[in-house]
Coordinates of C-alpha atoms in Angstrom, one line a residue:
M1 CA 141.6 93.5 47.2
C2 CA 143.4 95.9 49.2
Y3 CA 142.4 94.7 53.0
V4 CA 144.7 92.2 53.0
V5 CA 148.0 93.1 51.2
R6 CA 149.8 96.2 52.1
C7 CA 148.3 98.8 49.9
D8 CA 151.2 101.3 48.4
S9 CA 148.7 103.3 46.6
A10 CA 149.9 106.8 47.9
E11 CA 153.1 105.9 46.0
M12 CA 151.7 104.8 42.2
P13 CA 150.5 107.1 39.8
D14 CA 146.8 107.9 40.2
N15 CA 146.7 107.0 43.5
R16 CA 146.3 102.9 42.0
C17 CA 148.1 100.5 44.1
S18 CA 150.3 97.8 42.2
N19 CA 148.3 94.8 43.1
C20 CA 145.3 96.2 41.9
T21 CA 146.8 97.1 38.5
Q22 CA 148.6 93.6 38.3
Y23 CA 145.1 92.2 38.4
S24 CA 142.9 94.7 36.9
L25 CA 141.0 95.4 39.9
E26 CA 139.5 99.1 40.9
C27 CA 141.3 100.3 44.0
T28 CA 139.1 101.2 46.6
H29 CA 141.9 102.9 48.7
K30 CA 140.8 106.4 47.2
E31 CA 137.7 106.4 48.2
V32 CA 138.9 106.4 51.7
S33 CA 141.6 109.0 50.8
K34 CA 139.0 111.0 50.0
T35 CA 137.3 110.6 52.9
L36 CA 140.5 111.7 55.4
G37 CA 141.2 114.2 52.5
S38 CA 138.1 116.0 53.4
A39 CA 138.5 115.6 57.4
K40 CA 141.7 116.8 57.0
G41 CA 140.3 120.2 55.0
Y42 CA 138.2 120.4 57.9
V43 CA 140.7 120.1 60.4
E44 CA 142.2 122.8 59.0
S45 CA 139.4 125.2 58.9
L46 CA 139.1 124.8 62.6
E47 CA 142.5 125.7 62.9
V48 CA 142.2 128.9 60.8
R49 CA 138.8 129.8 62.7
L50 CA 140.8 129.4 66.3
E51 CA 143.6 131.5 65.0
K52 CA 141.3 134.1 64.3
M53 CA 139.4 133.8 67.4
E54 CA 142.9 133.9 69.5
K55 CA 143.8 137.6 67.4
L56 CA 140.2 138.7 68.2
L57 CA 140.7 138.0 72.3
T58 CA 143.8 139.5 71.8
K59 CA 142.5 142.5 70.5
L60 CA 139.6 143.2 72.9
M61 CA 141.7 141.7 76.1
P62 CA 145.6 143.1 75.3
K63 CA 146.8 142.4 78.6
A64 CA 145.2 138.9 79.6
D65 CA 147.6 135.7 79.3
L66 CA 145.6 133.5 77.2
A67 CA 147.8 130.7 77.9
Q68 CA 147.7 130.6 81.8
E69 CA 143.9 131.5 81.5
L70 CA 143.4 128.4 79.5
E71 CA 145.5 126.3 81.6
D72 CA 143.7 127.4 84.9
I73 CA 140.1 126.5 83.2
N74 CA 141.9 122.8 83.1
D75 CA 142.2 122.8 86.6
I76 CA 138.9 123.5 87.4
E77 CA 137.4 120.3 88.7
T78 CA 133.2 120.1 87.4
P79 CA 131.2 118.1 89.9
S80 CA 129.7 115.1 88.4
E81 CA 126.2 115.9 90.1
P82 CA 125.0 119.1 91.9
S83 CA 126.2 119.2 96.1
L84 CA 123.4 118.8 98.8
L85 CA 122.8 121.5 101.2
P86 CA 124.0 120.4 104.5
R87 CA 121.1 119.7 106.8
N88 CA 121.2 119.8 110.9
D89 CA 118.3 117.2 111.3
T90 CA 120.0 113.9 109.9
D91 CA 118.6 110.5 111.2
L92 CA 121.4 110.1 114.1
Q93 CA 120.5 114.0 115.4
E94 CA 117.1 113.0 115.3
E95 CA 117.8 109.7 117.5
E96 CA 119.7 112.1 119.7
L97 CA 117.1 114.6 119.6
I98 CA 114.3 112.3 121.0
G99 CA 116.5 111.0 124.0
K100 CA 117.7 114.7 124.9
L101 CA 114.4 115.9 124.7
K102 CA 113.4 113.4 127.4
R103 CA 116.3 114.2 129.7
L104 CA 114.9 118.4 129.4
H105 CA 111.5 117.1 130.0
V106 CA 110.2 119.8 127.5
D107 CA 107.5 117.0 126.6
P108 CA 105.9 116.1 130.1
P109 CA 104.1 113.2 128.6
Q110 CA 107.1 110.4 128.0
G111 CA 107.1 108.2 125.1
R112 CA 105.7 110.9 122.3
F113 CA 107.9 111.0 118.7
F114 CA 108.7 114.5 117.2
G115 CA 110.1 114.0 113.5
K116 CA 112.2 116.4 112.1
S117 CA 109.8 119.0 110.9
S118 CA 109.2 119.7 114.5
G119 CA 110.0 122.7 116.4
Y120 CA 112.1 120.5 118.8
Q121 CA 114.6 120.2 116.2
L122 CA 115.0 123.8 116.3
V123 CA 115.8 123.4 120.1
Q124 CA 118.4 120.8 119.3
T125 CA 120.3 122.8 117.1
A126 CA 120.3 125.6 119.9
L127 CA 121.8 123.1 122.3
D128 CA 124.7 121.8 119.8
I129 CA 125.7 125.8 119.3
Q130 CA 125.7 126.4 122.8
S131 CA 127.8 123.6 123.5
E132 CA 130.4 124.9 121.0
Y133 CA 130.6 128.6 122.0
V134 CA 130.0 128.0 125.8
G135 CA 131.2 124.4 126.4
K136 CA 130.1 121.4 127.6
V137 CA 127.2 122.4 130.0
S138 CA 125.0 120.0 132.4
Q139 CA 121.4 119.4 131.5
P140 CA 119.1 122.5 132.4
R141 CA 116.5 121.7 134.7
I142 CA 113.6 123.2 132.5
M143 CA 110.4 121.9 135.2
E144 CA 112.4 123.5 137.9
G145 CA 110.2 126.4 139.3
Q146 CA 107.5 125.7 136.8
R147 CA 104.2 127.5 137.7
S148 CA 101.6 124.7 138.9
H149 CA 98.4 126.9 137.0
F150 CA 100.2 125.8 133.7
W151 CA 101.0 122.3 134.6
L152 CA 98.4 120.7 136.6
C153 CA 95.3 119.2 135.0
P154 CA 92.3 121.7 136.6
K155 CA 90.1 120.6 138.5
W156 CA 87.1 121.5 136.0
H157 CA 88.4 118.9 133.4
P158 CA 85.5 116.4 132.7
E159 CA 86.0 113.1 134.0
R160 CA 86.8 111.8 130.6
F161 CA 90.3 113.3 130.6
R162 CA 91.2 111.2 133.7
T163 CA 91.7 107.6 134.0
P164 CA 88.7 105.3 133.5
A165 CA 87.7 103.0 136.5
F166 CA 88.7 99.2 135.8
P167 CA 85.8 97.7 133.9
V168 CA 83.5 94.2 135.0
Y169 CA 84.5 92.0 132.0
R170 CA 83.1 88.8 131.9
F171 CA 85.5 86.2 130.8
P172 CA 84.5 82.6 129.2
E173 CA 84.7 79.7 131.7
E174 CA 88.8 78.6 132.2
E175 CA 88.4 75.3 129.9
L176 CA 86.5 77.2 127.3
L177 CA 89.4 80.3 127.5
T178 CA 91.9 77.8 127.0
S179 CA 90.4 76.3 124.1
L180 CA 89.5 79.9 122.5
V181 CA 93.1 81.0 123.3
T182 CA 94.3 77.8 121.4
L183 CA 92.4 78.2 118.4
F184 CA 93.4 81.9 117.9
F185 CA 97.0 81.1 117.9
E186 CA 96.2 77.7 115.3
T187 CA 94.5 79.9 113.0
I188 CA 94.7 83.8 113.0
H189 CA 98.3 83.8 114.5
P190 CA 100.3 82.3 112.0
F191 CA 98.8 84.7 109.2
F192 CA 98.8 88.2 111.5
P193 CA 101.7 87.4 114.4
L194 CA 100.3 90.3 117.0
F195 CA 101.9 87.9 119.9
H196 CA 104.7 86.4 121.3
R197 CA 102.7 83.4 122.1
P198 CA 104.5 81.7 125.4
T199 CA 104.7 85.5 126.8
F200 CA 100.9 85.7 125.9
E201 CA 99.9 82.1 127.3
R202 CA 102.4 82.7 130.1
S203 CA 100.3 86.0 131.5
V204 CA 96.6 84.3 130.8
A205 CA 98.3 81.6 133.4
E206 CA 99.4 84.6 135.6
G207 CA 96.0 86.3 135.7
L208 CA 97.0 89.3 134.2
H209 CA 93.7 89.9 132.9
T210 CA 92.2 90.6 135.8
Q211 CA 94.6 93.0 137.1
D212 CA 95.7 95.1 133.5
P213 CA 92.1 96.3 131.9
L214 CA 94.2 96.5 128.5
F215 CA 95.3 93.0 128.4
G216 CA 91.6 91.9 129.7
A217 CA 90.1 93.5 126.4
T218 CA 92.9 92.0 124.2
L219 CA 92.4 88.3 125.9
L220 CA 88.6 89.1 125.2
L221 CA 89.1 89.8 121.7
V222 CA 91.1 87.2 120.9
C223 CA 88.5 85.0 122.7
A224 CA 86.1 86.5 120.3
L225 CA 87.9 85.5 117.1
G226 CA 88.8 82.1 118.4
S227 CA 85.1 81.7 118.6
Q228 CA 84.7 81.8 115.1
Y229 CA 86.9 78.9 114.5
S230 CA 84.9 76.8 117.7
D231 CA 81.8 73.9 117.3
D232 CA 81.4 74.7 121.1
L233 CA 77.6 76.0 121.5
R234 CA 78.8 78.6 124.2
V235 CA 80.5 80.8 121.8
L236 CA 77.1 81.6 120.6
Y237 CA 75.1 84.9 122.2
D238 CA 73.3 84.1 124.9
G239 CA 69.4 83.5 123.6
T240 CA 70.3 83.0 120.1
T241 CA 70.8 79.6 118.0
S242 CA 72.8 81.8 114.9
T243 CA 76.4 80.7 114.1
D244 CA 76.7 84.6 113.3
S245 CA 76.4 85.7 116.9
D246 CA 80.0 83.5 117.6
G247 CA 82.3 85.7 119.8
W248 CA 79.7 88.7 120.0
K249 CA 79.2 88.2 123.9
W250 CA 83.0 89.1 124.1
F251 CA 83.6 91.2 121.2
E252 CA 80.7 93.9 122.4
Q253 CA 82.3 94.5 125.7
V254 CA 85.3 95.9 124.1
S255 CA 85.8 99.4 123.0
V256 CA 89.1 100.4 121.5
I257 CA 88.4 103.6 120.9
R258 CA 89.3 105.4 123.8
R259 CA 87.6 108.5 125.6
S260 CA 90.7 110.7 125.4
F261 CA 93.6 110.7 123.8
I262 CA 95.7 112.7 126.4
P263 CA 97.7 109.8 127.3
P264 CA 100.2 108.1 125.2
P265 CA 99.2 105.3 123.1
S266 CA 100.5 101.6 124.4
L267 CA 101.3 98.3 122.5
R268 CA 98.4 96.7 123.9
E269 CA 95.8 99.4 122.4
L270 CA 97.5 98.6 118.9
Q271 CA 97.1 95.1 119.3
N272 CA 93.5 95.7 120.2
F273 CA 92.5 97.9 117.3
A274 CA 94.4 94.8 114.7
L275 CA 92.0 92.6 116.6
S276 CA 88.8 94.2 116.5
V277 CA 89.4 95.1 112.8
L278 CA 90.0 91.6 111.9
F279 CA 86.9 90.2 113.6
A280 CA 84.8 93.3 112.7
S281 CA 85.7 92.8 109.1
S282 CA 84.0 89.6 108.7
S283 CA 80.5 90.7 110.3
E284 CA 78.2 93.2 109.5
T285 CA 79.9 96.0 111.1
A286 CA 83.0 95.9 108.9
Q287 CA 81.9 99.7 108.1
G288 CA 83.6 101.3 110.8
C289 CA 87.2 98.8 110.3
W290 CA 89.3 101.5 107.6
T291 CA 88.4 104.2 110.0
E292 CA 89.7 102.3 113.0
L293 CA 92.9 101.4 111.2
G294 CA 93.5 105.2 110.6
T295 CA 93.3 106.2 114.2
A296 CA 95.7 103.0 115.3
L297 CA 98.1 104.0 112.6
R298 CA 98.1 107.7 114.0
M299 CA 99.0 106.5 117.0
A300 CA 101.6 104.1 116.2
Q301 CA 103.0 107.1 114.6
E302 CA 102.9 109.3 117.9
V303 CA 105.1 106.8 119.8
G304 CA 107.4 106.4 116.9
A305 CA 106.7 103.2 116.5
H306 CA 106.7 103.4 112.6
R307 CA 110.5 104.4 112.7
R308 CA 113.6 102.1 112.6
R309 CA 115.2 102.1 116.4
T310 CA 118.9 101.0 116.9
L311 CA 119.0 98.9 120.1
K312 CA 122.1 96.4 121.0
G313 CA 120.2 93.3 120.2
P314 CA 116.6 92.0 119.8
T315 CA 114.1 92.2 122.6
V316 CA 110.6 91.0 123.0
E317 CA 108.9 93.8 123.4
D318 CA 110.6 95.5 120.5
E319 CA 109.8 92.7 117.8
L320 CA 106.0 93.0 119.2
W321 CA 105.8 96.6 118.6
K322 CA 107.0 95.7 114.8
R323 CA 104.6 93.1 114.3
A324 CA 101.5 95.5 115.6
F325 CA 103.1 97.9 113.4
W326 CA 103.0 95.8 110.3
V327 CA 100.0 94.1 111.0
L328 CA 97.7 97.5 110.9
N329 CA 100.1 98.7 108.1
S330 CA 99.0 95.8 106.0
L331 CA 95.5 95.8 107.2
D332 CA 95.2 99.1 105.9
R333 CA 96.8 98.9 102.4
L334 CA 94.3 95.8 101.9
L335 CA 90.9 97.3 103.5
S336 CA 92.0 100.4 101.3
S337 CA 92.2 98.6 98.7
F338 CA 88.9 97.3 98.6
S339 CA 87.1 100.1 99.5
G340 CA 88.6 102.7 96.9
R341 CA 90.4 105.2 99.3
Q342 CA 93.8 106.0 100.3
C343 CA 96.0 104.5 102.7
V344 CA 97.5 106.3 105.6
L345 CA 100.9 105.4 105.5
Q346 CA 103.1 105.0 102.3
V347 CA 106.4 103.5 101.4
D348 CA 108.2 106.3 102.0
D349 CA 106.3 107.2 105.1
H350 CA 107.9 104.7 107.2
D351 CA 111.5 103.0 107.7
V352 CA 110.7 100.4 110.8
D353 CA 113.0 96.8 110.0
L354 CA 110.8 94.0 109.0
P355 CA 109.7 91.6 111.7
M356 CA 112.5 89.0 112.5
E357 CA 112.4 85.9 110.5
C358 CA 112.1 83.8 113.6
D359 CA 109.5 81.6 115.4
D360 CA 108.3 82.4 118.6
E361 CA 109.7 79.3 120.5
F362 CA 113.5 80.9 119.0
W363 CA 112.7 84.0 121.3
E364 CA 113.7 82.9 124.9
L365 CA 116.3 80.7 125.1
S366 CA 118.5 79.6 127.9
D367 CA 121.6 79.6 125.9
T368 CA 121.3 83.3 124.9
S369 CA 123.7 83.3 122.1
R370 CA 121.0 81.4 120.4
A371 CA 118.1 83.3 121.1
F372 CA 116.1 85.1 118.3
K373 CA 117.8 82.8 115.9
Q374 CA 115.8 80.4 113.5
P375 CA 117.8 77.2 112.8
P376 CA 118.9 76.7 109.7
D377 CA 117.1 73.0 109.2
I378 CA 113.6 74.7 110.3
P379 CA 111.6 76.6 107.9
S380 CA 109.7 79.3 109.6
S381 CA 106.4 79.9 109.5
I382 CA 107.3 83.9 110.2
A383 CA 108.2 83.9 106.5
Y384 CA 104.8 83.6 105.5
F385 CA 104.1 87.2 107.1
I386 CA 107.2 89.0 105.8
C387 CA 106.5 87.8 102.2
Y388 CA 102.8 89.3 103.2
I389 CA 104.3 92.7 103.7
K390 CA 106.4 92.8 100.5
L391 CA 103.1 92.1 98.8
M392 CA 101.4 94.9 100.6
N393 CA 104.3 96.9 99.7
I394 CA 103.9 96.4 96.0
L395 CA 99.6 97.0 96.2
A396 CA 100.5 100.3 98.0
Y397 CA 102.4 101.3 94.9
A398 CA 100.0 100.4 92.7
M399 CA 97.4 102.5 94.4
R400 CA 99.3 105.5 94.5
A401 CA 100.1 104.9 90.5
L402 CA 97.3 103.7 88.8
Y403 CA 94.3 104.7 91.2
P404 CA 95.6 108.6 92.0
V405 CA 93.1 111.4 93.0
K406 CA 95.1 113.5 90.8
R407 CA 97.3 112.4 88.4
R408 CA 101.0 114.1 88.9
I409 CA 101.4 116.3 85.8
I410 CA 104.7 118.3 84.4
G411 CA 103.9 121.2 82.1
Q412 CA 100.7 119.2 79.7
A413 CA 102.3 115.7 79.6
P414 CA 101.7 112.7 82.7
T415 CA 105.2 112.3 84.1
C416 CA 105.0 108.4 83.4
T417 CA 102.7 106.6 81.3
D418 CA 100.1 103.6 82.1
Q419 CA 102.0 100.9 80.3
N420 CA 105.5 101.8 81.6
I421 CA 103.7 101.6 85.0
I422 CA 102.2 98.3 84.6
M423 CA 105.3 97.0 83.2
D424 CA 107.2 98.0 86.4
L425 CA 104.5 96.7 88.5
D426 CA 104.9 93.3 86.8
S427 CA 108.6 93.2 87.3
K428 CA 108.0 93.8 91.0
L429 CA 105.5 91.3 91.2
N430 CA 108.0 88.8 89.4
D431 CA 110.8 89.6 91.7
W432 CA 108.4 88.8 94.4
M433 CA 107.3 85.3 93.1
D434 CA 111.2 84.5 92.7
S435 CA 111.6 85.6 96.1
V436 CA 109.4 83.2 97.7
P437 CA 110.8 80.6 100.1
D438 CA 110.8 77.0 98.9
H439 CA 108.5 75.8 101.8
L440 CA 106.0 78.7 100.5
R441 CA 105.9 77.8 97.1
W442 CA 102.9 76.6 95.7
D443 CA 102.5 72.7 96.2
P444 CA 98.9 71.3 96.5
T445 CA 100.3 68.3 97.4
S446 CA 101.9 69.3 100.3
K447 CA 101.8 67.5 103.3
N448 CA 102.5 70.4 106.2
K449 CA 99.2 71.8 106.5
L450 CA 100.3 75.7 107.9
F451 CA 102.6 75.8 104.8
L452 CA 99.7 74.8 102.7
Q453 CA 97.7 77.3 104.0
Q454 CA 100.3 79.9 104.0
S455 CA 101.2 79.3 100.6
A456 CA 97.8 79.4 99.3
T457 CA 96.9 82.8 101.2
L458 CA 99.8 84.2 99.5
Y459 CA 99.2 83.0 96.0
A460 CA 95.4 84.3 95.7
T461 CA 96.5 87.4 97.1
Y462 CA 99.2 87.7 94.4
Y463 CA 96.4 86.8 91.5
H464 CA 94.5 89.0 93.5
L465 CA 96.9 92.0 93.1
Q466 CA 97.4 91.2 89.5
I467 CA 93.9 91.7 88.7
F468 CA 93.9 95.1 90.8
V469 CA 97.1 96.3 88.4
H470 CA 95.2 95.2 84.8
R471 CA 91.5 95.8 85.5
P472 CA 91.7 99.4 85.3
F473 CA 92.3 98.5 81.4
I474 CA 90.0 95.9 80.6
P475 CA 88.2 97.0 77.2
S476 CA 84.7 98.0 78.1
F477 CA 81.7 99.9 76.3
R478 CA 82.3 103.3 77.8
N479 CA 85.7 103.5 76.2
K480 CA 85.9 102.1 72.7
S481 CA 88.9 102.6 72.1
I482 CA 91.7 99.7 71.1
N483 CA 94.0 98.6 73.7
T484 CA 96.7 96.3 72.9
F485 CA 97.8 95.6 76.1
P486 CA 96.2 92.0 77.3
S487 CA 94.6 93.2 80.5
L488 CA 91.5 91.0 80.6
A489 CA 93.3 88.2 79.3
I490 CA 95.8 88.4 82.1
C491 CA 93.0 89.2 84.4
T492 CA 91.2 86.1 83.4
N493 CA 94.7 83.9 84.2
A494 CA 95.0 85.0 87.5
A495 CA 90.8 84.9 88.3
R496 CA 91.0 81.1 87.2
S497 CA 94.6 80.4 89.1
C498 CA 93.1 82.3 92.1
C499 CA 90.0 79.9 91.7
H500 CA 92.2 76.6 92.0
V501 CA 94.2 78.0 94.9
L502 CA 90.8 78.6 97.0
D503 CA 89.6 75.2 95.9
I504 CA 92.3 73.4 97.1
Q505 CA 92.8 75.3 100.1
S506 CA 89.2 75.3 101.2
R507 CA 89.5 71.4 101.1
T508 CA 91.6 71.6 104.4
A509 CA 90.5 74.6 106.0
L510 CA 88.3 77.6 105.1
P511 CA 90.1 80.6 103.9
L512 CA 90.5 84.0 105.8
P513 CA 87.9 86.2 105.6
T514 CA 90.5 88.9 104.1
L515 CA 90.2 86.1 100.6
L516 CA 86.6 86.4 100.5
I517 CA 86.6 89.8 98.1
T518 CA 89.4 87.9 96.5
A519 CA 87.1 85.0 95.6
F520 CA 84.3 87.0 94.9
T521 CA 86.5 89.6 92.4
S522 CA 87.8 86.3 90.7
T523 CA 84.1 85.8 90.0
V524 CA 83.4 88.9 88.4
V525 CA 86.7 88.7 85.9
L526 CA 85.3 84.9 84.8
L527 CA 82.1 86.5 84.2
L528 CA 83.3 89.3 82.5
N529 CA 85.4 87.2 80.4
I530 CA 82.6 85.1 79.1
W531 CA 80.3 88.2 78.5
S532 CA 83.3 89.8 76.6
G533 CA 83.1 87.1 74.0
K534 CA 80.8 88.7 71.7
R535 CA 82.3 92.2 71.2
L536 CA 86.1 91.3 71.3
G537 CA 85.3 87.9 68.7
V538 CA 87.0 85.5 71.2
A539 CA 85.5 82.3 72.0
P540 CA 86.1 81.2 75.8
H541 CA 85.6 77.8 77.1
P542 CA 82.3 78.1 78.4
K543 CA 82.2 74.6 80.4
R544 CA 85.4 75.8 81.9
E545 CA 84.7 78.9 82.9
I546 CA 81.6 78.5 84.5
D547 CA 83.2 75.4 86.5
D548 CA 85.4 78.1 87.9
V549 CA 82.9 80.2 88.4
Q550 CA 80.8 77.8 90.4
R551 CA 84.1 77.1 92.3
C552 CA 84.0 80.6 93.8
L553 CA 80.7 80.5 94.7
N554 CA 80.9 77.4 96.7
I555 CA 83.8 78.7 98.8
L556 CA 81.6 81.6 99.3
K557 CA 78.9 79.3 100.2
A558 CA 81.1 77.4 102.7
C559 CA 82.2 80.4 104.5
E560 CA 78.9 82.3 104.9
A561 CA 78.0 80.0 108.1
T562 CA 81.3 81.4 109.8
W563 CA 81.4 84.6 108.0
Y564 CA 78.7 87.4 107.7
S565 CA 80.3 89.2 105.0
A566 CA 80.3 86.1 102.7
G567 CA 76.9 85.5 102.7
R568 CA 76.6 89.2 101.2
R569 CA 78.9 87.9 98.2
Y570 CA 77.4 84.9 97.6
F571 CA 73.8 86.7 97.5
Y572 CA 75.3 89.3 95.1
D573 CA 76.9 87.1 92.7
R574 CA 74.5 84.2 92.4
N575 CA 71.4 86.4 92.4
N576 CA 72.0 89.8 90.7
C577 CA 73.1 88.7 88.2
W578 CA 74.6 86.5 86.1
T579 CA 74.8 82.8 86.3
Q580 CA 71.4 81.9 86.7
T581 CA 72.0 78.4 86.1
P582 CA 75.3 76.7 83.9
E583 CA 73.2 75.3 81.5
R584 CA 71.3 78.5 80.5
L585 CA 74.7 80.4 80.6
V586 CA 76.3 78.2 78.1
R587 CA 73.4 78.6 75.7
Q588 CA 73.9 82.8 75.9
I589 CA 77.3 82.8 75.3
P590 CA 77.4 84.4 71.8
K591 CA 79.3 82.5 69.1
A592 CA 82.6 84.0 67.9
T593 CA 85.1 83.5 65.1
S594 CA 88.5 83.2 66.8
R595 CA 89.8 81.1 69.9
S596 CA 90.6 82.6 73.1
C597 CA 94.1 84.6 72.9
W598 CA 95.2 83.2 76.1
I599 CA 94.6 80.2 78.1
A600 CA 96.4 79.7 80.9
P601 CA 97.3 76.8 82.7
H602 CA 95.6 75.0 86.1
P603 CA 98.1 75.6 88.8
D604 CA 97.6 72.5 89.9

């Protein structure tokens, strides 16, 4: 063939090369010649049309120099992307704005935050223009010559606008108080790190709770939470022996909702809101927790706790502000997903940095060069909270994308399909799983009790989020359309895995109250998988499924003596429905013609 030897068809008769003629083969080079010939003719026709166009332009514009105009067009650079309009409210100017306005005393109550859309940005722009045209001038003393009629608090304002009197608090006995504080830092603090333990314990030892009413309220709430893990009978409410009353004698003394919102919020107040929600969310008064979190996050925004701060180096106070904000924000997202309501802040509503991955004992060191630096050979316990925050960020995105009140629509078509959203969320969850540090990866044989508890909490929350993402697409009798996405199988797999993680965790310590809804949801999904067998033609493994259901019920049963909400969920699962006895349920499972489409391996 002509692909090997140089072809001379162009020089031979009938365009048939000598090699093909010698071996009596068909010369294919002529077909290529035809193609090139047709292409050549097309180019020639374009050249003719271009020549006619030039003549037409010359006739219409006889004085125009077409060659020069073409060169000018080539010199024009086409921008690769649309240019952005210049703004006068960049982040740097915003930081400068806050500082300058404080010096100007435009906002007399110090410590409040004003963002880009506030009218104060216009003041900053005016100051910049003044400096440019007039020169650098000293800061004007706006408050000089002020008229007291408009600036002082009039005497007819009610008492609720004034500083409240120091409340009379009743604290536990000193020995019991120390025990409850220790229990709090051993059971709650590793999962919701609100404080710097050395600083907190030092403040208690110095008696700050008898001098500062806000810290006194903080200590009472810490004692209330520690009481939930105490066997001391003194934590019970006076006149009762019910363990449901653990800590209530101290919790009831504190009201986190202030009478007036005129004074700027403080760090202690935000911490108290978080403590109050942690206690109340597992009690019979959980209904107001979502509202309290909304109030707390509004207060955090008012002082700029949601914004990134530029400091020369880390400080204890700055880290505590970040921790308080992230605890409140994480709780808000979690409780919002439980109640089916929108969370206060979306991912693009804040830019505050994550807490430093450094444990409390390495904050304050005599060698300042090593302060706030986690030793590389010591795994950090705060790494759990950072992983948890990232998981809550995915939860916030899932709520906004899959459970909107009103879907975003361009024209008549949705901007993004549900399947694309699910695939994106699954990808984010996989990336999160890959980012979990080694000491927090699930290992049921781990000898470190703290890391085992933290790992179990992370993985149980991860499986709960998987269910949260896929459960809207589980086939139902109301929606009989065929769904090719294996949502039920994915939810069942996640519920089964979550059940086994919680079961192993509960052998060493009770799960956190925030995981009770996780156990409850896993139970519902497992039962749903059983009863869906008849409609979907799936034959689940009944004994295995019922064993997993029973594990979840056992966890709720074990928690109900400590947390009131566990008893309610156990009652709903056990009596409303569905389980009756394992033997009876197994007999009622319909026979099917096919096996289950996805049986997941146990995590243990």
